[in-house]
Amino acid sequence: ALPIWKLPEGGSKTRYQCNVAAIRTLRVLEQEGRPATAKEQEILAGYVGWGGLANAFNARNVTWKKEYKELKELLDEKEYNQARQSVTTSFYTPPEIIQGIYHGLRQFGFKKGKILEPAMGIGNFFHGLPQEMRESELYGVELDSISGRIAKYLHPSANIQVKGFESTEFSDNSFDIVIGNVPFGDFKVYDPRYKKKKLKIHDYFVTKSLDLLRPGGILAVITSKGTLDKKDNFMRKELAEQAQLLGAIRLPGKSFSKDANTDVT
C-alpha cells in the first residue's frame, strides 16, 4: 500500500495551517497545469477540511483575527461559502477505520471491481485501498470544490466529479462497492427522484447508493447513529426491503475526536 499520509497532529491552528498550505499548493498546480510531485501530494494530503474549525470564519473571534483575514483573501466567494458551510459536515475518517472497512470487504471476498465513494473529501478511502484491490476502477464525488480539486491531484487515475451527489448521473445497478463516510446532518438535499421520501442527508446518501449498487454488491459506509436509532423505522424498512444487512458496528464515541475534532456516534 502507499505510505500512510500523516494527518496533522496538534490543535485547531495546526489543522488550519495545513489546510492553507494545501490550498496554496493547489493554486500553484492549477496555474502551472501539471501533475503534483510526491512532495506536493504530501502537502495536499494535509488538507483536513473545515470540520470543527468554525473559529476561522468568525470575524468577532479576536484570537483568530489573522486567520480569518487570511482565509477571506485566499478563497473566492464560492469556495469561501462552501468551506464555511462544511464546518458541521466535513469530518475526515481516521485511517484505522478505513482499514477496518477494507478488512471487512476482504472477508466478503472482494478483490477488484467498480468502487464509488459518493462524498470523498480528498479521497482518504482511495488512498487506503489495499494493494490487492488496486486494480479496481475508482469513481468519486465531492461537493466541496477545494477538496474535490485536491482529490484529482492525489488520485489522477480515478474518475472524480466535483459536484453534489444529487447532480450526478450514474446508472442504477452499476457499482460493486459503495464505500465512505456519508455526510450526516439534520437537513435534506434536493433530488427530484427522491423528493417524496423527504430524507435527511445521511439517509439520502445511503438510499441513492443502494440504487447504484448491482445485485450482490456491498454498501460499506459510516453513517450517523440516527440511521439505526431513530424511533421512526421507515428508513430501516426501506433498506431491509432492498438489501440484506451484513452487519453493523457501533464505533466508540471518541473515534473521530483526534483527527476530526468531533464527538459523534
XYZ file of C-alpha atoms in Angstrom:
265
model
C 0.000 0.000 0.000
C 1.002 3.626 -0.337
C 2.625 5.272 2.673
C 0.003 6.281 5.228
C -0.472 10.012 4.953
C 0.270 11.649 8.230
C -2.733 13.583 9.398
C -1.757 16.863 11.067
C -1.024 16.341 14.743
C -1.989 19.206 17.010
C -4.805 21.620 17.620
C -7.120 23.735 15.514
C -4.455 26.230 14.465
C -2.183 23.444 13.166
C -5.027 21.957 11.181
C -5.877 25.374 9.832
C -2.269 25.914 8.688
C -2.184 22.519 6.941
C -5.376 23.435 5.087
C -3.890 26.748 3.942
C -0.624 25.121 2.798
C -2.662 22.606 0.769
C -4.769 25.344 -0.857
C -1.667 27.354 -1.794
C -0.138 24.221 -3.372
C -3.383 23.531 -5.262
C -3.301 27.087 -6.669
C 0.280 26.603 -7.935
C -0.578 23.288 -9.630
C -3.656 24.749 -11.300
C -1.707 27.771 -12.546
C 1.136 25.637 -13.881
C -1.190 22.982 -15.323
C 0.876 19.965 -14.270
C 0.546 16.880 -12.029
C 1.627 17.065 -8.384
C 5.045 15.788 -7.279
C 5.196 13.298 -4.390
C 6.191 16.136 -2.032
C 3.282 18.278 -3.219
C 0.901 15.353 -2.812
C 2.025 15.077 0.783
C 1.135 18.752 1.393
C -2.208 18.330 -0.399
C -2.955 15.280 1.744
C -2.694 17.504 4.837
C -5.978 19.127 3.863
C -8.358 18.021 6.604
C -11.307 20.216 5.670
C -13.058 22.708 7.947
C -14.993 20.351 10.233
C -14.741 21.806 13.733
C -12.839 24.921 12.571
C -15.728 27.400 12.842
C -13.405 29.920 14.558
C -11.614 30.602 11.276
C -14.883 32.001 9.866
C -15.823 34.104 12.877
C -14.993 37.789 12.367
C -15.561 38.505 16.052
C -13.093 35.974 17.423
C -10.050 38.029 18.405
C -7.645 35.079 18.684
C -8.399 34.059 15.070
C -8.239 37.556 13.568
C -5.153 36.848 11.425
C -6.519 33.520 10.135
C -9.953 34.995 9.419
C -8.412 37.724 7.266
C -6.027 35.311 5.511
C -8.843 32.916 4.581
C -11.030 35.716 3.240
C -8.219 36.700 0.873
C -7.228 33.135 -0.059
C -10.623 31.795 -1.193
C -13.031 33.172 -3.760
C -16.637 33.722 -2.738
C -17.964 30.311 -3.807
C -15.044 28.449 -2.184
C -15.431 30.515 0.981
C -19.150 29.828 1.315
C -18.681 26.101 0.706
C -15.873 25.982 3.265
C -17.940 27.823 5.853
C -20.948 25.547 5.302
C -18.768 22.471 5.695
C -17.747 23.183 9.312
C -20.588 20.936 10.510
C -20.391 18.173 7.872
C -16.841 17.579 6.661
C -15.064 15.260 9.069
C -12.180 13.145 7.919
C -12.103 9.452 8.603
C -9.245 8.078 10.727
C -7.046 5.556 8.818
C -7.765 2.760 11.323
C -11.467 2.896 10.471
C -10.758 2.899 6.720
C -8.507 -0.163 7.126
C -11.234 -1.860 9.158
C -13.790 -1.394 6.391
C -11.427 -2.827 3.758
C -10.693 -5.739 6.072
C -14.434 -6.441 6.102
C -14.672 -6.280 2.298
C -11.724 -8.658 2.013
C -13.502 -11.124 4.315
C -16.513 -10.966 1.978
C -14.257 -11.949 -0.899
C -13.974 -8.627 -2.742
C -10.832 -8.367 -4.910
C -11.491 -5.796 -7.597
C -14.409 -4.041 -9.251
C -16.113 -0.695 -9.639
C -15.938 1.309 -6.426
C -17.872 4.518 -5.772
C -17.227 6.968 -2.968
C -20.097 9.473 -3.002
C -18.702 12.073 -0.550
C -14.985 11.544 -0.910
C -13.337 14.641 0.558
C -9.756 14.429 -0.711
C -10.034 10.649 -1.089
C -8.613 9.096 2.056
C -10.573 5.902 1.336
C -8.976 5.660 -2.117
C -5.583 6.219 -0.552
C -6.175 3.400 1.941
C -7.141 0.888 -0.753
C -5.198 -2.333 -0.066
C -2.634 -3.434 -2.648
C -4.650 -6.462 -3.773
C -7.702 -4.274 -4.597
C -5.776 -1.679 -6.596
C -6.926 -2.928 -9.982
C -10.388 -1.592 -9.151
C -11.992 1.254 -11.101
C -12.471 4.205 -8.774
C -15.283 6.744 -9.016
C -15.586 9.635 -6.598
C -17.909 12.567 -5.982
C -17.219 15.616 -3.815
C -19.351 18.733 -3.415
C -16.677 20.963 -1.903
C -14.659 22.450 -4.735
C -11.300 22.688 -2.923
C -11.489 19.098 -1.589
C -12.616 17.737 -4.952
C -9.861 19.503 -6.874
C -7.245 18.297 -4.395
C -8.648 14.760 -4.761
C -7.994 14.899 -8.514
C -4.292 15.642 -7.934
C -3.992 12.922 -5.307
C -5.801 10.256 -7.373
C -5.093 11.073 -11.029
C -6.335 7.694 -12.297
C -9.729 7.918 -10.555
C -12.847 9.311 -12.204
C -13.768 12.244 -9.934
C -16.692 14.652 -10.257
C -16.721 17.869 -8.266
C -20.447 18.392 -7.680
C -23.232 17.364 -5.309
C -24.151 13.655 -5.256
C -27.693 14.733 -6.198
C -26.399 16.158 -9.538
C -24.553 13.011 -10.647
C -25.890 10.717 -13.370
C -24.633 7.216 -12.642
C -26.624 4.215 -13.863
C -28.507 2.137 -11.347
C -27.009 -1.307 -10.584
C -23.586 -0.301 -11.886
C -21.205 -0.478 -8.896
C -19.750 -3.423 -6.999
C -18.906 -1.425 -3.883
C -20.048 1.881 -2.420
C -17.765 2.996 0.369
C -17.091 6.029 2.514
C -18.245 8.300 5.260
C -21.547 9.887 4.304
C -22.337 13.455 5.388
C -24.653 13.492 8.407
C -26.901 16.294 9.496
C -30.387 17.480 10.198
C -31.049 18.743 6.683
C -32.210 17.475 3.316
C -30.827 17.531 -0.243
C -32.987 18.241 -3.276
C -33.061 15.348 -5.726
C -36.280 15.089 -7.773
C -36.102 11.280 -7.812
C -36.242 11.016 -4.003
C -38.182 14.124 -3.030
C -41.277 12.233 -1.855
C -39.203 10.408 0.740
C -38.041 13.638 2.496
C -34.768 12.016 3.560
C -32.196 13.518 5.920
C -28.840 13.839 4.185
C -27.235 10.642 5.585
C -30.304 8.547 4.731
C -30.416 10.095 1.262
C -26.800 9.090 0.593
C -27.459 5.526 1.746
C -30.687 5.222 -0.285
C -29.256 6.584 -3.532
C -26.084 4.496 -3.087
C -28.123 1.299 -2.786
C -29.876 2.071 -6.073
C -26.487 2.457 -7.773
C -25.228 -0.865 -6.391
C -25.543 -4.007 -8.521
C -27.249 -7.091 -7.079
C -24.657 -8.786 -4.867
C -22.703 -5.549 -4.426
C -21.797 -4.216 -0.989
C -22.541 -0.855 0.627
C -19.992 -0.206 3.393
C -20.380 3.267 4.868
C -20.109 5.154 8.088
C -23.391 6.860 8.926
C -24.760 8.660 11.969
C -26.416 6.627 14.721
C -29.661 8.269 13.574
C -29.964 5.713 10.783
C -30.296 2.813 13.245
C -31.588 4.593 16.333
C -34.401 6.844 15.225
C -37.848 5.962 16.534
C -39.434 6.140 13.084
C -38.467 2.878 11.368
C -39.436 3.951 7.801
C -35.815 4.172 6.689
C -34.828 0.794 8.152
C -37.824 -0.874 6.487
C -36.846 0.655 3.140
C -33.278 -0.631 3.485
C -34.459 -4.071 4.544
C -36.733 -4.357 1.503
C -33.909 -3.564 -0.873
C -30.828 -5.065 0.746
C -29.668 -7.595 3.268
C -27.873 -6.319 6.375
C -24.447 -7.972 6.526
C -23.603 -6.324 9.805
C -23.242 -3.059 11.662
C -20.592 -1.828 14.034
C -21.163 0.933 16.535
C -17.951 2.910 16.811
C -16.856 4.347 20.144
C -17.926 7.984 20.634
C -14.330 9.154 20.574
C -13.455 7.548 17.201
C -13.382 10.863 15.361
C -12.188 13.160 18.119
C -8.444 13.043 17.353
C -8.500 13.511 13.576
C -11.723 15.377 13.073
C -12.231 17.156 16.368
C -15.800 15.918 16.738
C -17.694 13.621 19.076
C -20.276 11.766 17.072
C -21.734 8.296 17.488
